[in-house]
mmCIF file of C-alpha atoms and ligand atoms in Angstrom:
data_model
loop_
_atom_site.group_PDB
_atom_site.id
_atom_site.type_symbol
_atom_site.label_atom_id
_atom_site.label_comp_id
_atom_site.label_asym_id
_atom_site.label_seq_id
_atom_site.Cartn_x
_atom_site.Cartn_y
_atom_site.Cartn_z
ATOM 1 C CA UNK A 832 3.692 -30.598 -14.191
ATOM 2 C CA UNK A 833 7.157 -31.521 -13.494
ATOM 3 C CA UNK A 834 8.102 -33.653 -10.282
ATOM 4 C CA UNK A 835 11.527 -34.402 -8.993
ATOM 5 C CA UNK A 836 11.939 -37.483 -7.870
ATOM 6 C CA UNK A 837 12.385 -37.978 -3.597
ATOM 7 C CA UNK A 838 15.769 -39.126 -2.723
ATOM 8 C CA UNK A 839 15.720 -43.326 -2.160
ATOM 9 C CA UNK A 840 15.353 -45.024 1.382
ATOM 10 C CA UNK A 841 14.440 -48.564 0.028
ATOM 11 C CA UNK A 842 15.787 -49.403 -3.290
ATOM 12 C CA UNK A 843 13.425 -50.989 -6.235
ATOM 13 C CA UNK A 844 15.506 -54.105 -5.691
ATOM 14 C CA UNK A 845 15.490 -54.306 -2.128
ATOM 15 C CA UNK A 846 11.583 -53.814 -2.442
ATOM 16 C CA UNK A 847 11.234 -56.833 -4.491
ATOM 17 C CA UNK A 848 13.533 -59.068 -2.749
ATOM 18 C CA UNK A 849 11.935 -58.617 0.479
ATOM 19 C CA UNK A 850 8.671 -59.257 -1.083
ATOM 20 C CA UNK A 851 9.666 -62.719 -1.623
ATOM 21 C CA UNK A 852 10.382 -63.224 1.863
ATOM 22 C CA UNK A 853 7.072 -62.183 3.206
ATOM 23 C CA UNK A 854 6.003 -64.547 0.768
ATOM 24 C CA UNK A 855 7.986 -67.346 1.718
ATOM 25 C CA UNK A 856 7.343 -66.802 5.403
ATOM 26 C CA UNK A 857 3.626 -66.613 4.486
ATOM 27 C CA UNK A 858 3.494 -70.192 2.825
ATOM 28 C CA UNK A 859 5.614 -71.932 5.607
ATOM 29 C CA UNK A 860 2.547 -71.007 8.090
ATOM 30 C CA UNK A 861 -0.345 -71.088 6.303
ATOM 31 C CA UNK A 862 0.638 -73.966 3.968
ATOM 32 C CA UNK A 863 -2.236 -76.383 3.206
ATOM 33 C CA UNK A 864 -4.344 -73.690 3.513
ATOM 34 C CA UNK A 865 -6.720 -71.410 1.026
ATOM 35 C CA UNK A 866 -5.807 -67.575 2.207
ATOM 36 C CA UNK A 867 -7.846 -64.783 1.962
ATOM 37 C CA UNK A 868 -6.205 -61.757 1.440
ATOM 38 C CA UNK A 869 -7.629 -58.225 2.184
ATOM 39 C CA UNK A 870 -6.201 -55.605 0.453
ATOM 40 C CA UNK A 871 -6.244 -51.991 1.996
ATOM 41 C CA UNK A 872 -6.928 -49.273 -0.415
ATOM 42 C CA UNK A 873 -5.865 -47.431 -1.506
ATOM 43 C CA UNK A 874 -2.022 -47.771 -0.096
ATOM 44 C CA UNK A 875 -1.419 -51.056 0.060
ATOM 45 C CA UNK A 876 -2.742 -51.957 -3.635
ATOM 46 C CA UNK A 877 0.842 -52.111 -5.027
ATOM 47 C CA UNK A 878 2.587 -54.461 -2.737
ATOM 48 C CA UNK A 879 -0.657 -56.716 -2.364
ATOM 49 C CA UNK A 880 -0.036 -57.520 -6.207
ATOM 50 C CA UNK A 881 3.383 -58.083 -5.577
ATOM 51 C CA UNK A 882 2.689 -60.146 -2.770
ATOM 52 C CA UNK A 883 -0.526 -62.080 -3.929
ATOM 53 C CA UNK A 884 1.911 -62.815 -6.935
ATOM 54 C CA UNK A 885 4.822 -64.916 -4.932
ATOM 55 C CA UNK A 886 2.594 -66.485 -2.573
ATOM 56 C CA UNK A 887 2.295 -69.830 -4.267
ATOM 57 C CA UNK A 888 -0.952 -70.519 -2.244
ATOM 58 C CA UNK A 889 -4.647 -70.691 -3.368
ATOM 59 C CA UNK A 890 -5.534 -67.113 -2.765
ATOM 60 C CA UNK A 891 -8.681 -64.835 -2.676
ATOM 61 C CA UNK A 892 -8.485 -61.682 -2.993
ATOM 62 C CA UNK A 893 -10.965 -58.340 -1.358
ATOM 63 C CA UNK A 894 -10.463 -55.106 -0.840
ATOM 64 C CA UNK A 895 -11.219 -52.793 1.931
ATOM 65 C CA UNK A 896 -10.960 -48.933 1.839
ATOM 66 C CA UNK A 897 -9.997 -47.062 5.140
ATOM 67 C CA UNK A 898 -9.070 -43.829 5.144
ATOM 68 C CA UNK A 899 -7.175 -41.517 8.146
ATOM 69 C CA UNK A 900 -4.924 -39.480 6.641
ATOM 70 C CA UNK A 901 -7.409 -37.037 5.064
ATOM 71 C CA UNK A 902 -4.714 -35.742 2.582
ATOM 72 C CA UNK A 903 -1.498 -34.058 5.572
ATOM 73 C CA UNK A 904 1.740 -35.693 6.828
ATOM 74 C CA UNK A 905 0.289 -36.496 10.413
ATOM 75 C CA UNK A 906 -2.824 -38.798 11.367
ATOM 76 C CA UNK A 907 -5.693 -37.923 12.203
ATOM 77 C CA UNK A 908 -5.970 -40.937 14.601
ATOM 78 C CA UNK A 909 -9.853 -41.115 12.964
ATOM 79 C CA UNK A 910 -10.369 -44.368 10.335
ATOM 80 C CA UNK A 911 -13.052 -43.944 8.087
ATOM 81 C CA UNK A 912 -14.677 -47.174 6.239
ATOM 82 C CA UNK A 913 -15.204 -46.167 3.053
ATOM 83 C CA UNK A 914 -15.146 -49.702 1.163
ATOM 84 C CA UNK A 915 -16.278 -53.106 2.187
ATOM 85 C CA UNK A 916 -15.681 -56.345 1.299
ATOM 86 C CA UNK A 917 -18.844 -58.296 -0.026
ATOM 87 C CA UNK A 918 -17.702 -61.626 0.875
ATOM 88 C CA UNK A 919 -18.153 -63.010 4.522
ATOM 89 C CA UNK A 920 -14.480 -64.347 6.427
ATOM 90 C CA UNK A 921 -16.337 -66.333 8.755
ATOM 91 C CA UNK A 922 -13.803 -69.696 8.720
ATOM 92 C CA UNK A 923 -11.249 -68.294 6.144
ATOM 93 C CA UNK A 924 -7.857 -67.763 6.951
ATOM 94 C CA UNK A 925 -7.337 -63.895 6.655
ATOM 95 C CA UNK A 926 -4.108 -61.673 5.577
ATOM 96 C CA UNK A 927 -5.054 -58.364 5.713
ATOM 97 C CA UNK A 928 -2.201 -56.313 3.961
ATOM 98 C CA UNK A 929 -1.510 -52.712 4.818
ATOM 99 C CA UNK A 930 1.177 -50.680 3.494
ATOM 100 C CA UNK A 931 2.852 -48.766 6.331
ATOM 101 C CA UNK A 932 1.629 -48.537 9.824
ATOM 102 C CA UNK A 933 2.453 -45.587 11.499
ATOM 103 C CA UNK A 934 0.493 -45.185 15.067
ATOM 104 C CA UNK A 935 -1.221 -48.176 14.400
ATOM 105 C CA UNK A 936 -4.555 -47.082 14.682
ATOM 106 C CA UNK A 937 -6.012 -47.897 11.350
ATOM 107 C CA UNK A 938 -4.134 -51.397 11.541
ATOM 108 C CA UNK A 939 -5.695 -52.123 15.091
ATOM 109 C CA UNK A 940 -9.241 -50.556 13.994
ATOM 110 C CA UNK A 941 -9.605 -52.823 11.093
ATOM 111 C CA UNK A 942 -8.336 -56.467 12.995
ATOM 112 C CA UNK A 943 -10.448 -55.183 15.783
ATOM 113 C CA UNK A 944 -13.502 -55.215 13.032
ATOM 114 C CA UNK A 945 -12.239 -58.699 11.018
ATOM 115 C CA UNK A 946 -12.216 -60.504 14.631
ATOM 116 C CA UNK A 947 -15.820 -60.121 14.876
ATOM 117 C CA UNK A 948 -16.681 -61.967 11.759
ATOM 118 C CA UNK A 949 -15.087 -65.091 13.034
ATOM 119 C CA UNK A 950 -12.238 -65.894 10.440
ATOM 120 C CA UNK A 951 -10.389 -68.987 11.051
ATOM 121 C CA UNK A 952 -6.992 -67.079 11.529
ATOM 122 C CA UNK A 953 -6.411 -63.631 11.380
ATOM 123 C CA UNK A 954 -2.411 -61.972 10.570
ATOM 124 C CA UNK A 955 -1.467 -58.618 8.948
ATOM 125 C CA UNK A 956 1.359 -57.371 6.807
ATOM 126 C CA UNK A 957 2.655 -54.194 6.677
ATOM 127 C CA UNK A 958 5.406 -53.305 4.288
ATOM 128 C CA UNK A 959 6.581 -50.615 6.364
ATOM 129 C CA UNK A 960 6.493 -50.042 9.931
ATOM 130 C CA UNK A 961 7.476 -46.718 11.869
ATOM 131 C CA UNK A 962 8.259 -48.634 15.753
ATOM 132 C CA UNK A 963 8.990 -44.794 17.076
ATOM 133 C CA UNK A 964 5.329 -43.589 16.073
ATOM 134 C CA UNK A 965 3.488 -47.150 16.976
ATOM 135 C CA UNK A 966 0.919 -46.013 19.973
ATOM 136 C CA UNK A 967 -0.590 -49.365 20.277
ATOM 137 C CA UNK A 968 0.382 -52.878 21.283
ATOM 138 C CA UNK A 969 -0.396 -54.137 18.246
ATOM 139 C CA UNK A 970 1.281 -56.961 17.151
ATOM 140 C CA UNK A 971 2.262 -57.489 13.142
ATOM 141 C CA UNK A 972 3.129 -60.711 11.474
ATOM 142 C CA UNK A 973 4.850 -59.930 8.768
ATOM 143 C CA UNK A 974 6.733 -56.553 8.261
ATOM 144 C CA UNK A 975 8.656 -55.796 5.326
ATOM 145 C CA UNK A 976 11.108 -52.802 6.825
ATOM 146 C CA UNK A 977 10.876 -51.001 9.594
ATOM 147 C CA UNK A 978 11.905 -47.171 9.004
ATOM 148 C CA UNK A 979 12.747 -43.920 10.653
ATOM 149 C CA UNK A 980 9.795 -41.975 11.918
ATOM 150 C CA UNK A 981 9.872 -40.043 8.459
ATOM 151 C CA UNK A 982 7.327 -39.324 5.912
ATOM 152 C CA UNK A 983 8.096 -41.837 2.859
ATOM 153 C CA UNK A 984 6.194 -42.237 -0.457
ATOM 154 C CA UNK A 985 6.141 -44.491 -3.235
ATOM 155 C CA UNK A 986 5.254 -48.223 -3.881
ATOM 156 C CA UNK A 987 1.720 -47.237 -3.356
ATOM 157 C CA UNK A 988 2.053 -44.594 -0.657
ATOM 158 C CA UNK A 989 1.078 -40.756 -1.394
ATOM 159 C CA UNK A 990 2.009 -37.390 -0.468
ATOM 160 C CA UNK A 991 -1.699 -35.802 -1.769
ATOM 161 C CA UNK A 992 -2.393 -39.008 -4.135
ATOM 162 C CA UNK A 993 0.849 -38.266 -6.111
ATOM 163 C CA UNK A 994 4.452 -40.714 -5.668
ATOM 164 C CA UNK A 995 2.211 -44.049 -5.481
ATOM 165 C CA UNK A 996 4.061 -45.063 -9.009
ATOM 166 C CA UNK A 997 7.154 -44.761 -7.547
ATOM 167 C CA UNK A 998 8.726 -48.629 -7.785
ATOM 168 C CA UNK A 999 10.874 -48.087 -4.623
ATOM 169 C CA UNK A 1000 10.646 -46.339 -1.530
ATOM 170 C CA UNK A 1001 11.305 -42.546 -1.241
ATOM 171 C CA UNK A 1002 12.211 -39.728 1.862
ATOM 172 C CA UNK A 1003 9.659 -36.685 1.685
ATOM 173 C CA UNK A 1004 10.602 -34.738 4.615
HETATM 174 P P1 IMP B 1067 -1.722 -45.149 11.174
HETATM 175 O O1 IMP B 1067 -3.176 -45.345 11.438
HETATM 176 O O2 IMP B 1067 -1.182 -43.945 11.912
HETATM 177 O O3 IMP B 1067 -0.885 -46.382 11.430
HETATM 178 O O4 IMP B 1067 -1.559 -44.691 9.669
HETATM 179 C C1 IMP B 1067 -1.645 -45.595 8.660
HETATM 180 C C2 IMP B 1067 -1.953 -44.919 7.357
HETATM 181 O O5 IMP B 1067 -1.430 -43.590 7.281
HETATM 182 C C3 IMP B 1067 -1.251 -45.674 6.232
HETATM 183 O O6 IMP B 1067 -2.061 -46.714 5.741
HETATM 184 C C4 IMP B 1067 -0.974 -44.586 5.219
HETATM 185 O O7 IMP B 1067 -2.084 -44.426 4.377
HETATM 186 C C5 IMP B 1067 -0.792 -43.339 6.054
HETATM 187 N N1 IMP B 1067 0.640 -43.037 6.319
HETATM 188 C C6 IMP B 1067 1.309 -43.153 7.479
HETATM 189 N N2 IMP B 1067 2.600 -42.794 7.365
HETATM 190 C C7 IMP B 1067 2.757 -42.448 6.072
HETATM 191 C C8 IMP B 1067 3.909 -42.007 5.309
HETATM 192 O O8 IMP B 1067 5.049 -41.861 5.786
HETATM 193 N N3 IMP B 1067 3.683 -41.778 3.987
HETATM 194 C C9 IMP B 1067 2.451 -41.919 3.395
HETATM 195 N N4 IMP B 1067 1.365 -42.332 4.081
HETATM 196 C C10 IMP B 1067 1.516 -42.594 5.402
HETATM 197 MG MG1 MG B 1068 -3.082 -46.838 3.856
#
């Protein structure tokens, strides 16, 4: 089936150097510290390997899967748990890593969830962040680019599961 490809908001190369960044900025405040890092599936599995990858930390790695998308362009403002971690948090330093945050519901459902198991420190990173569509006051450490409130694909983001192979960051709309 043949696929053009979506015209480029975020070149491949300006993925990967601001991946670095993040990382860098990661070290400098958790530095002497073991991090765990939560991985949200199934978006965000692409730039947590990146990520977990430049972050010259001792790092664990889990992986939660939240869905509220339910396959359309708009959210459903309804987060679904449909992995968990095995591991307890309680007293680890936490990073959970998301790959875009839109309203901000998911984001704030999950931390909201992490809090109660008592990690040491909790922070998020978001590769992408839409400020127009944010409907919460939630606050994120570390965010990669912030972009127009337009629906984007690649580096691990779908339109209907397809585009998350796409090494750099493409417009749908
Ligand atoms: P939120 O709860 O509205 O912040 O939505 C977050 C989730 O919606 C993300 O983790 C993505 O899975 C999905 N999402 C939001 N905007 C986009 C987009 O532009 N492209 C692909 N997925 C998106
Ligand atoms: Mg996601």
């Amino acid at each position: 089936m043949p696929m053009s490809n979506p015209p480029v908001l975020i070149d491949t190369a300006r993925v990967q150097a601001r991946v670095q960044e993040i990382a860098r900025s990661i070290e400098a405040d958790l530095a002497g510290h073991e991090l765990t890092v939560i991985c949200i599936l199934k978006g965000s599995f692409i730039f947590c390997a990146d990520l977990i990858r430049a972050i010259h930390l001792p790092v664990k790695c889990e992986f939660m899967g939240l869905s509220s998308y339910h396959g359309g362009k708009t959210s459903s403002g309804e987060v679904k748990v449909t992995l968990d971690m095995k591991e307890p948090i309680e007293g680890c330093h936490v990073l959970v890593v998301e790959d875009i945050v839109d309203t901000g519901l998911t984001l704030q459902y999950i931390l909201n969830a992490l809090k109660l198991r008592q990690p040491a420190s909790l922070r998020c990173a978001s590769f992408l962040l839409k400020r127009e569509a944010l409907q919460s006051d939630l606050k994120v450490d570390y965010v990669g680019f912030e972009i127009p409130n337009r629906f984007v694909v690649g580096y691990g983001l779908d339109y209907q599961e397809l585009y998350r192979n796409l090494p750099y960051i493409g417009v749908l709309d």
